Structures are given as structure tokens and as C-alpha cells.
Short mmCIF file of C-alpha atoms in Angstrom, two decimals:
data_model
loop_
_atom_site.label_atom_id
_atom_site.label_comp_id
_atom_site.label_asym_id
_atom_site.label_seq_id
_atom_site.Cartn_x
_atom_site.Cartn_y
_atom_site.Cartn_z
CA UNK A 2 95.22 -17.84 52.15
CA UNK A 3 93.81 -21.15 52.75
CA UNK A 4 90.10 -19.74 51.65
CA UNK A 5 91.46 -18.11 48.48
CA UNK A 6 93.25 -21.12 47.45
CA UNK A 7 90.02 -22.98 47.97
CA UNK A 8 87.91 -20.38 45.89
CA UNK A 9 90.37 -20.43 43.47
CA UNK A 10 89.65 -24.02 43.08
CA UNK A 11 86.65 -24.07 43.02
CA UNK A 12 86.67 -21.37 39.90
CA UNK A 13 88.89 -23.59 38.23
CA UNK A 14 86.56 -26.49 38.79
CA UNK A 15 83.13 -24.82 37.17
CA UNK A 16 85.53 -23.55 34.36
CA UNK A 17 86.49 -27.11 33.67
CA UNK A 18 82.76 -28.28 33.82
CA UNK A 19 81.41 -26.15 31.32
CA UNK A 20 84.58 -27.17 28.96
CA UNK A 21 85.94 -30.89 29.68
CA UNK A 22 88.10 -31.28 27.04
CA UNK A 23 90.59 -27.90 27.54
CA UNK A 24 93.39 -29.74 28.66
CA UNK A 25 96.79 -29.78 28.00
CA UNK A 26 99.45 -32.69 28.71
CA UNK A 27 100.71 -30.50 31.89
CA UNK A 28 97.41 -30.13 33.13
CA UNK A 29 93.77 -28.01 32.98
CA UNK A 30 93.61 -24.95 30.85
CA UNK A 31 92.03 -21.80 33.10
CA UNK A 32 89.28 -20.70 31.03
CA UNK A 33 88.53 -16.47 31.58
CA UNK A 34 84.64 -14.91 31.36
CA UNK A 35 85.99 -12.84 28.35
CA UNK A 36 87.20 -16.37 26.87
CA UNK A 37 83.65 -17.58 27.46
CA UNK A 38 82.05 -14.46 26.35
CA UNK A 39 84.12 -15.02 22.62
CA UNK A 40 83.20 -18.59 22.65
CA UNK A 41 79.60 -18.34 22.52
CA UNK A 42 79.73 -15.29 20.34
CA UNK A 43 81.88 -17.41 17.65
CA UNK A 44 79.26 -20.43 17.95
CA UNK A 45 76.58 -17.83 17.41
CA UNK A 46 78.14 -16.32 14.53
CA UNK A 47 78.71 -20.49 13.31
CA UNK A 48 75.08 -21.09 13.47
CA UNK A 49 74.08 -18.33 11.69
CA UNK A 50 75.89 -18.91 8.83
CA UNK A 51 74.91 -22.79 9.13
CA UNK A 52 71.02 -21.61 8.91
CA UNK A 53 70.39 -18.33 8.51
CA UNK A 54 71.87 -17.89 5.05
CA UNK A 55 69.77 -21.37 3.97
CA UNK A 56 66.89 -20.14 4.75
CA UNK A 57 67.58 -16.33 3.49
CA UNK A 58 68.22 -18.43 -0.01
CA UNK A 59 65.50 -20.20 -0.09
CA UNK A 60 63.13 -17.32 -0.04
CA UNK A 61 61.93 -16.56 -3.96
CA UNK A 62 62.13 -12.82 -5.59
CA UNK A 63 58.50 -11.30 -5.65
CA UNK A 64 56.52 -11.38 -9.01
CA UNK A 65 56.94 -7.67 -11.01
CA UNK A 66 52.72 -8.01 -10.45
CA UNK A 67 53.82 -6.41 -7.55
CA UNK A 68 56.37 -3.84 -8.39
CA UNK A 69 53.87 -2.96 -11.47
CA UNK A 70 51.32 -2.06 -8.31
CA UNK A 71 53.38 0.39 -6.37
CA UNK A 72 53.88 -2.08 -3.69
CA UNK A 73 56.78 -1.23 -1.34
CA UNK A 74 60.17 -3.69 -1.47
CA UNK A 75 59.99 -4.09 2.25
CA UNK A 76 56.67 -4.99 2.07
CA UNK A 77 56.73 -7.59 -0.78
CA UNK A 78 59.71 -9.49 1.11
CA UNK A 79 57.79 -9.57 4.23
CA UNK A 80 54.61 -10.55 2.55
CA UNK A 81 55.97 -12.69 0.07
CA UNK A 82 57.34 -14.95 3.18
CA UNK A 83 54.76 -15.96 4.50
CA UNK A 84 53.87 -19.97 4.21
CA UNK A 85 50.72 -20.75 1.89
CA UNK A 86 50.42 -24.11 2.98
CA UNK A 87 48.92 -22.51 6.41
CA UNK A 88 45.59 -22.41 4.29
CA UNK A 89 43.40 -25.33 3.60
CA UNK A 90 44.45 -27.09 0.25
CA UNK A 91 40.70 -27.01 -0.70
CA UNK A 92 38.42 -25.11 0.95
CA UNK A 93 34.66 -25.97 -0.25
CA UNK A 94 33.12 -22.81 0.88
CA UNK A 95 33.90 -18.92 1.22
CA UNK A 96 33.42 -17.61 4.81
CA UNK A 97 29.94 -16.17 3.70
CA UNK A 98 28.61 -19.31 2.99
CA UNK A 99 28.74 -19.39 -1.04
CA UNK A 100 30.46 -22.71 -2.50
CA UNK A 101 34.06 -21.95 -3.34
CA UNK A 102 34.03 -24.54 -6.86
CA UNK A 103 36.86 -27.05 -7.09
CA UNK A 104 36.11 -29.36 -10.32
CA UNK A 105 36.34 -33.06 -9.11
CA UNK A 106 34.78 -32.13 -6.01
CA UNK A 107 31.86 -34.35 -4.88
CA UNK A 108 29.83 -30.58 -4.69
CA UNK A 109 31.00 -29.91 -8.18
CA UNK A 110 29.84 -33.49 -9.54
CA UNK A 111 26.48 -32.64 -7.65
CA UNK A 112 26.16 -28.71 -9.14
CA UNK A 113 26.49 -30.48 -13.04
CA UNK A 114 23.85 -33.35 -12.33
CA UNK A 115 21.74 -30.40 -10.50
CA UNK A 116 22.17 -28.36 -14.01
CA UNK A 117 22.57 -30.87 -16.66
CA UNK A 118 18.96 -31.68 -17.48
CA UNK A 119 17.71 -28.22 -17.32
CA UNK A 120 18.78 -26.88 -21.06
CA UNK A 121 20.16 -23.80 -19.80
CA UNK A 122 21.08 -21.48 -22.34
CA UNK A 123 24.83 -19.70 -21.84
CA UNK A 124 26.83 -16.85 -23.44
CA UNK A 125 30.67 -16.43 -23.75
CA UNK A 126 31.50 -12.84 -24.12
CA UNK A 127 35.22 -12.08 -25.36
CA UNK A 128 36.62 -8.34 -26.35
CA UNK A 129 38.70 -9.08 -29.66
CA UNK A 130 40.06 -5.46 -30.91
CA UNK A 131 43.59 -4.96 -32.12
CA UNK A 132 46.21 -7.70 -31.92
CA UNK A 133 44.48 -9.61 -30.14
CA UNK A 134 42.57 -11.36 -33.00
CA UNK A 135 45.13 -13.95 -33.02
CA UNK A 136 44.03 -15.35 -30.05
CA UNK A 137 40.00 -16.04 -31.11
CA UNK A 138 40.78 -19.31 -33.34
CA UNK A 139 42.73 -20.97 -29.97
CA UNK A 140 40.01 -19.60 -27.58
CA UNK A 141 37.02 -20.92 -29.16
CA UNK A 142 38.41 -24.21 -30.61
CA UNK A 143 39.56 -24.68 -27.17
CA UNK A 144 35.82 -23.51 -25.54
CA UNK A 145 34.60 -26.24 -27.88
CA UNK A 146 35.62 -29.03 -26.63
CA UNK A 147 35.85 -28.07 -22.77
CA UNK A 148 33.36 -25.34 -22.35
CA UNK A 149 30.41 -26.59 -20.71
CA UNK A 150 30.00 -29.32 -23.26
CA UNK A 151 26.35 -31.09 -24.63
CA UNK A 152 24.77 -27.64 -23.02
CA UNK A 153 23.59 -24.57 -25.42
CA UNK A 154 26.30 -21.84 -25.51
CA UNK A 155 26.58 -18.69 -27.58
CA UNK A 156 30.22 -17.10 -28.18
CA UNK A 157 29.44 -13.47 -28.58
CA UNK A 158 32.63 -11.69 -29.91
CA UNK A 159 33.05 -8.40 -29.73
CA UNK A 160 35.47 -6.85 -32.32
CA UNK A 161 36.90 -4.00 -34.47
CA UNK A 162 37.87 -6.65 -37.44
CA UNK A 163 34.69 -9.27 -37.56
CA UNK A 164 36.92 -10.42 -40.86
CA UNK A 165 39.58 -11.57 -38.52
CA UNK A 166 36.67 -14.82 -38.27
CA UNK A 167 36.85 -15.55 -42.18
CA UNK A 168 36.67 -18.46 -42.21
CA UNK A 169 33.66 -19.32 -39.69
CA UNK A 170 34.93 -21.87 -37.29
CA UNK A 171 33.07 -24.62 -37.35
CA UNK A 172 31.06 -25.32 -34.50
CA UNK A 173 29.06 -28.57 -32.55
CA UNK A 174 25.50 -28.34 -32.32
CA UNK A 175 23.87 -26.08 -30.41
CA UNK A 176 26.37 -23.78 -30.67
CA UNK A 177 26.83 -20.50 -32.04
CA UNK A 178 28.57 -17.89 -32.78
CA UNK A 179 28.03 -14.14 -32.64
CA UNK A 180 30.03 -11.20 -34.01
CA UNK A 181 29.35 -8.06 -32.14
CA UNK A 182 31.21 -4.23 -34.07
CA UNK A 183 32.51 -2.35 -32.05
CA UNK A 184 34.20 1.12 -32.70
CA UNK A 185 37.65 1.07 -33.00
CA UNK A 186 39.96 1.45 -29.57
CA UNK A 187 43.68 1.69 -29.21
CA UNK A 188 46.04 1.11 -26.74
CA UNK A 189 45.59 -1.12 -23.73
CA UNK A 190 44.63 1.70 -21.19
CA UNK A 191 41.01 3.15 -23.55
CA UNK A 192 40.10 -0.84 -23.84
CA UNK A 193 40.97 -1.50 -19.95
CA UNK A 194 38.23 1.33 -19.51
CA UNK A 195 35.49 0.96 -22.22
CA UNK A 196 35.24 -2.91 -21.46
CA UNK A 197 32.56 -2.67 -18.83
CA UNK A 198 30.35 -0.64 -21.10
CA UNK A 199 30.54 -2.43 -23.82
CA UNK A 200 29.60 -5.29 -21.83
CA UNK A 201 26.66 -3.54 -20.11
CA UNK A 202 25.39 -2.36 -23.68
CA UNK A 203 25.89 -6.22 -25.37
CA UNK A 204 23.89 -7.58 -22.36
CA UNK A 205 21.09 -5.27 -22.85
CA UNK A 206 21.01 -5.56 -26.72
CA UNK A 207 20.73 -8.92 -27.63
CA UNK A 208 22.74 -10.67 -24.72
CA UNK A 209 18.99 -10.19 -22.30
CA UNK A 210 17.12 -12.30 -25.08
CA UNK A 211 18.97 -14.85 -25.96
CA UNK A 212 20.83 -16.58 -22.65
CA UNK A 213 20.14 -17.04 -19.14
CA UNK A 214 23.88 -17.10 -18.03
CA UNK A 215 26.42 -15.02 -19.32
CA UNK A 216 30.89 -15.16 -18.89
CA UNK A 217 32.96 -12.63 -19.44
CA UNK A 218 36.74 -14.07 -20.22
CA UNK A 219 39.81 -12.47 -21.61
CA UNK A 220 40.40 -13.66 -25.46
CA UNK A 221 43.87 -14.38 -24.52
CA UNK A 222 43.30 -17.78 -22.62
CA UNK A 223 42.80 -21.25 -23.63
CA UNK A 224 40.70 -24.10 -22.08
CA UNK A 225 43.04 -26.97 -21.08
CA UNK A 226 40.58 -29.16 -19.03
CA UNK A 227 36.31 -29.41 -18.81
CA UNK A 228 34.51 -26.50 -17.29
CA UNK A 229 31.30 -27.43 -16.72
CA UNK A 230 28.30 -26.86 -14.98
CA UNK A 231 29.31 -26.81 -11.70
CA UNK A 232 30.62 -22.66 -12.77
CA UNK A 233 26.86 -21.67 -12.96
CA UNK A 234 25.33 -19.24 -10.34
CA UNK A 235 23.51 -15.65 -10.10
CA UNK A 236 27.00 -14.03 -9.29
CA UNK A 237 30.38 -15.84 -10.24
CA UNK A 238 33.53 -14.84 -9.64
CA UNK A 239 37.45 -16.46 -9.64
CA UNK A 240 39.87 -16.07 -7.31
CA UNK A 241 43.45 -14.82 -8.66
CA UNK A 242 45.83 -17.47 -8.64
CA UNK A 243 48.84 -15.77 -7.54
CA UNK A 244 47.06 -13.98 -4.43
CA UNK A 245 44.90 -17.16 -3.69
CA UNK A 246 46.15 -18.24 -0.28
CA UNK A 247 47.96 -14.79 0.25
CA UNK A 248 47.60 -12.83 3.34
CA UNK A 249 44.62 -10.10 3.20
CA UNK A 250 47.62 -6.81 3.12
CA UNK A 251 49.25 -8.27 -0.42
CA UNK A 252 46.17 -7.61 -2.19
CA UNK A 253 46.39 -4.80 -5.11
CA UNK A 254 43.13 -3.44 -4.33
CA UNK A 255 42.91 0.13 -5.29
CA UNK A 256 43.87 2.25 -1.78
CA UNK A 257 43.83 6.05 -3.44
CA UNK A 258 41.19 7.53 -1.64
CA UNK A 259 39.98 9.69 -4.37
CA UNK A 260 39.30 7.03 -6.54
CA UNK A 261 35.47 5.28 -6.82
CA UNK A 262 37.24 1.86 -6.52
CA UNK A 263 39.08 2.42 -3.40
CA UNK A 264 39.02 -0.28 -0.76
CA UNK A 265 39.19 0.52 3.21
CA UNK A 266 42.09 -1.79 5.43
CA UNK A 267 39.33 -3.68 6.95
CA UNK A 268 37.40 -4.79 3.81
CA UNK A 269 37.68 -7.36 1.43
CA UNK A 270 38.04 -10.91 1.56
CA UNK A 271 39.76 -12.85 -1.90
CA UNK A 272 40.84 -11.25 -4.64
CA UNK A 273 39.34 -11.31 -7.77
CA UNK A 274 40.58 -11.54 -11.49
CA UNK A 275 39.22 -10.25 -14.36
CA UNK A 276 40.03 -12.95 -16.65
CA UNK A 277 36.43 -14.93 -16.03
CA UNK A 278 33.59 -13.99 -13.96
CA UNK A 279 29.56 -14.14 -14.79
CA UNK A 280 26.47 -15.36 -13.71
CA UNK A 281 22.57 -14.62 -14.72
CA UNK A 282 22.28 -12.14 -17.05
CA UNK A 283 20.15 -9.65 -14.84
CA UNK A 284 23.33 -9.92 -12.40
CA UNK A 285 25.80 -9.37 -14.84
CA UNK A 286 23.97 -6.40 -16.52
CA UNK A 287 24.08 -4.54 -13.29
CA UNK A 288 27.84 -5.28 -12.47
CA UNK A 289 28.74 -3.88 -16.11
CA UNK A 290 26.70 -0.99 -15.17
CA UNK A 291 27.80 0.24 -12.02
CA UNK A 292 31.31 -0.79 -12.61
CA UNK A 293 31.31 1.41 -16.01
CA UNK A 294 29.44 4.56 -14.22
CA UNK A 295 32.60 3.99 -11.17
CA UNK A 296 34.54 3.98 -14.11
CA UNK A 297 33.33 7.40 -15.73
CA UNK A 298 33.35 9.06 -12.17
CA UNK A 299 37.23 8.31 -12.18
CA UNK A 300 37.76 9.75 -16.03
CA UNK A 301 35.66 12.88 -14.70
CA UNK A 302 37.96 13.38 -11.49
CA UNK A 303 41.55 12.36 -13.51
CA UNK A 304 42.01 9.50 -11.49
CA UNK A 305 43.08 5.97 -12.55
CA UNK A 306 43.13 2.83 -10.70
CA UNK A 307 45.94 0.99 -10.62
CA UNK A 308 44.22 -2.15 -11.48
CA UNK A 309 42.47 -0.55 -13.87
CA UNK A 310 39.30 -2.56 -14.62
CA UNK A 311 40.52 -5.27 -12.36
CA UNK A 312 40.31 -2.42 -9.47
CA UNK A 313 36.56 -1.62 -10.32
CA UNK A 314 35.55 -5.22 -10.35
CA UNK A 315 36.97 -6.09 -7.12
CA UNK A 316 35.43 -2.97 -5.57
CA UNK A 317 31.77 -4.27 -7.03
CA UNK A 318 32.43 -7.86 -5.58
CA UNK A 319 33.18 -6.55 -2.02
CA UNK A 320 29.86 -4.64 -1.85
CA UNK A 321 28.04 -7.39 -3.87
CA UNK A 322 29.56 -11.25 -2.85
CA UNK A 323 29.53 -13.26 -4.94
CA UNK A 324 26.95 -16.20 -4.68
CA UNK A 325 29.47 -18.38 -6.37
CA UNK A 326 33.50 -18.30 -6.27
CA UNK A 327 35.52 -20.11 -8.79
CA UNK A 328 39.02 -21.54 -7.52
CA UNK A 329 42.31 -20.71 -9.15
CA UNK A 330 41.83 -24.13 -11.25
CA UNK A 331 39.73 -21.61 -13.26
CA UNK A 332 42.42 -19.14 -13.90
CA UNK A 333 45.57 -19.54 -14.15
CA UNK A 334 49.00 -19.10 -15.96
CA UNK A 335 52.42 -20.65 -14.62
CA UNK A 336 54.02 -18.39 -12.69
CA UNK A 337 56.54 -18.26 -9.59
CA UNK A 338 53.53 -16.97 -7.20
CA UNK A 339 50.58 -18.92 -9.21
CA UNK A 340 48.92 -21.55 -6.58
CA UNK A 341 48.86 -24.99 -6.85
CA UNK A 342 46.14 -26.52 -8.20
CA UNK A 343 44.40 -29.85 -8.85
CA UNK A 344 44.09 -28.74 -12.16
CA UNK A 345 44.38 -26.57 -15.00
CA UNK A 346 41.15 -25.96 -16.79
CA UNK A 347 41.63 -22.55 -17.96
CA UNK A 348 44.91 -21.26 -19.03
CA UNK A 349 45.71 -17.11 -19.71
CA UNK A 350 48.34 -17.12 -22.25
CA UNK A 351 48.32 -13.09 -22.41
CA UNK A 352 49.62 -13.04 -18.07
CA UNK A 353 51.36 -16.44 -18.90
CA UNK A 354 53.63 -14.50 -21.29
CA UNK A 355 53.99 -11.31 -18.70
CA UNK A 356 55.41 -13.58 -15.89
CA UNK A 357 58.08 -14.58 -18.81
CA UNK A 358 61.58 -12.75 -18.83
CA UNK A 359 62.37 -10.86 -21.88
CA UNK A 360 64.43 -13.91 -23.99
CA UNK A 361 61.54 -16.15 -22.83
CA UNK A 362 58.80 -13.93 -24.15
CA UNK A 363 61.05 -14.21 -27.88
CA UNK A 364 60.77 -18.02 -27.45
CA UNK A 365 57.48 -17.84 -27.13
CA UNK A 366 56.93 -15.43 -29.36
CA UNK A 367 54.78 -13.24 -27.13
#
């Protein structure tokens, strides 16, 4: 009896350790396992609620870029948690070696004063068919005063309405301006698809004679801030602002097997946009080409990327790195997903408007 008294104790005594304040006027409080079980499942259920649902709220809704790409909803959540500050803020060179271009860089200030004296000769190449005609006046007053500036540049625009022009905007010297016809195309999807050849035909008749360099940008951007020369190389490319700093599974490449732009798990390193990209003419000329006859091989087998010409370029730049990569300060358009960047220098107003809801797009009058 004596021992069982003295266990008893003893249980009493641990019971009381582990909660000092259960007491009562009359005395201790005995204090059960299943008591101790509920305890700590209450606390748990405290601290959950405390943190868990902070940090579940603080997580932002994917971009529709996603949904638009067939991406699972799993999968976006998952992906789109994941920290981007882990990456460098500003990386100076891709893991191949090429120089990954950041503006006020002290590489960027050396790549103009490497360029600047050497009168290169450079081509701006925008698609204008349709609509989009009232983005040309913006684009090229814009390339004007920020696009490579005191060098020689030719605008070549190719269009279905060269009136759309009338008047001629007035340019700075050594500058001109070219209107290229082009046959009539409707609907997003035939443009998306005829692009590349088009380009590949301008670059062999009169593109080859006339530059050394030539860009390819969407009309439906504006310059915001100088883009100089420190964008020149054989092969140039821009990294997509709203997968820059993204983990290597959220890209949209193109994964249906059948298609000529498909991309394997283990390939692939940025991911590209088609908004701006160029280089030397002889480079660019061969892109257009074999992007165009990928492009064809597609048509022929009824399959379309999901990217569409996005899809084709990215496929080109994986088996062909580029020997220069633009950052996202080079591209870009505000968005919940867009990176941060120094800054802006060239704007898309066309994706800017897509990452709008519906009564913003009205504001804006997209």
C-alpha cells in the first residue's frame, strides 16, 4: 500500500511539472494522458490557425499565361510557390558562358564603348497587319529616341495597309524607314504562323544588303528607357519576364511529342520570348528559316504548338544558344508574375493589356 501511495505520488508530481499552474484553492489538479493528449492537440490546432492560414494567404493566384498553356492547377500552386529571390538579383552571365545583358552594368557600359565607334548598320523589323496599325506611330516615335541612338538604324515595316504610315513620321538622321507589302492575313493564329517566313524572305530580299544586325520586336511595345549597344551580338535573345527566375518545370515549352517544337524534361535552360530577339543578319536568316520549315512540318502533320511561334523559337534557341541573352529589363509588361527589374526599357502594351481583367482592359481601352 505504502509503494502505491508512493507511485501515486510520484504520478501526481510529473503531472504537476509539465503543468505548474493547474491548481485549485483546495489543492493540485490530477492531470490524465487523455487530458494531455487534448491539450497538445488544441495547441496544435491554435498554431495552425495562428500561421498556417497567413501564410496560405499570402500566396498569389497564378497568371491565366498558365491556364492558357494547359498547365495543371496542382501544378501551378506548387510551382507558383516557390521563392524567386533564391536566384541571383543579377546574374552577368548564362551558365554557357554568353553575357546575360543588364543595362547599367559595368559589362553593358563596356559592350556600347566596344560598339559605338564602329558605324554599325541595324534593322528593326515589326509585322503591322490588321489592327495592329495603331500601334506603329507609338513604336517608332518611341524607337526614336531610345533605340540605339546616334547609330544607323533602318525600321523595316512589314504591312497589309503601308497607308496606315500617311503621314511619314519624321525621323533623325541616319534613320530610315522601310515599308515592306505583305499579303493580307487574318486572325491571330495564320499571322502567329506566317511570321517566321516572312521574316526569312525580308532578310534575304533587301534585309542581307542593307544591315549588319537585324531585331525582330512585336509592334505592340513601346521603348520606355535607352537600348543601346550593349543588345548587339551574332545570336540575341530575351528572357521572359514572368518565367525569369522560375524553376526549369513552369516553363511552357511545347511537350506534345508529335510536334517539331517539342522539348525533352532534361533540356532547356531560360525561356525565351518572342517579343525581341536578333543578331547578325546571316544568324537571323537561318533562325527564320528553320523555325518556318518546323513550322510547315507541324501544318503538314495537324499539329499546333501551344506557344505557337513562341514554341518554335524556344525549340531553335535550345539547339542553337544564344551568344547573347537579354534580361527581362528588355521585355516586359506589369504583371503579377513579371520580375523585378532595374529597369524598364522596353514595354509590351499588347501582353500588358492581357494580364488586365476585363473592366481594366475597358479603361485602357485595349
Amino acid at each position: 500500500m505504502k509503494a502505491r501511495r508512493r507511485k501515486r505520488k510520484s504520478g501526481q508530481g510529473h503531472s504537476m511539472a509539465l503543468f505548474p499552474l493547474c491548481k485549485t484553492p483546495t489543492g493540485p489538479v490530477r492531470v490524465t494522458r487523455i487530458q494531455l493528449v487534448l491539450y497538445c492537440f488544441l495547441l496544435s490546432l491554435i498554431l495552425y490557425f495562428l500561421y498556417g492560414r497567413k501564410a496560405a494567404a499570402s500566396v498569389k493566384r497564378p497568371h491565366p499565361i498558365f491556364h492558357a498553356l494547359g498547365m495543371e492547377e496542382g501544378q501551378e500552386m506548387t510551382d507558383m510557390m516557390v521563392v524567386k529571390e533564391a536566384m541571383p538579383q543579377t546574374p552577368t552571365d548564362t551558365p554557357w558562358g554568353a553575357p546575360l545583358v543588364w543595362g547599367d552594368t559595368r559589362n553593358s557600359a563596356w559592350r556600347r564603348a566596344k560598339f559605338a565607334q564602329q558605324g554599325i548598320r541595324t534593322g528593326l523589323l515589326a509585322l503591322m497587319v490588321g489592327t495592329y496599325s495603331q500601334f506603329v506611330r507609338r513604336f517608332l516615335s518611341s524607337a526614336e529616341t531610345y533605340f540605339l541612338p546616334g547609330q544607323m538604324v533602318t525600321y523595316y515595316i512589314l504591312t497589309d495597309s503601308p497607308h496606315s504610315l500617311d503621314p511619314p513620321i519624321e525621323l533623325g538622321p541616319e534613320r530610315k524607314l522601310k515599308v515592306v507589302h505583305v499579303a493580307e492575313l487574318p486572325g491571330w493564329h495564320r499571322l502567329a504562323y506566317r511570321r517566321m517566313a516572312l521574316l526569312a524572305d525580308a532578310i534575304r530580299d533587301p534585309i542581307s544588303t542593307e544591315v549588319e544586325y537585324i531585331f525582330c520586336a512585336d509592334i505592340d511595345q513601346e521603348f520606355v528607357a535607352p537600348v543601346g549597344e550593349e543588345i548587339l551580338g551574332d545570336l540575341v535573345a530575351t528572357l521572359h519576364p514572368e518565367l525569369y527566375g522560375m524553376p526549369r518545370n513552369t516553363f511552357p515549352y511545347e511537350v506534345e511529342e508529335d510536334s517539331a517544337a517539342c522539348v525533352k524534361e532534361h533540356e532547356g535552360d531560360y525561356y525565351y520570348t518572342s517579343e525581341l530577339y536578333g543578331g547578325l543578319v546571316s544568324e537571323m536568316y537561318r533562325l527564320a528559316r528553320v523555325c518556318s520549315l518546323l513550322i510547315l512540318q507541324d501544318q503538314a502533320n495537324g499539329v499546333v504548338a501551344k506557344g505557337l511561334e513562341e514554341s518554335y523559337l524556344n525549340r531553335y534557341l535550345i539547339d542553337h544558344r544564344p551568344t547573347c541573352v537579354l534580361s527581362p529589363e528588355y521585355s516586359w509588361w506589369d504583371s503579377a508574375l513579371a520580375a523585378d527589374v532595374p529597369l524598364q526599357r522596353l514595354v509590351s502594351l499588347g501582353r500588358q493589356c492581357e494580364s488586365y481583367d476585363n473592366q481594366t482592359r475597358e479603361e485602357h481601352r485595349c
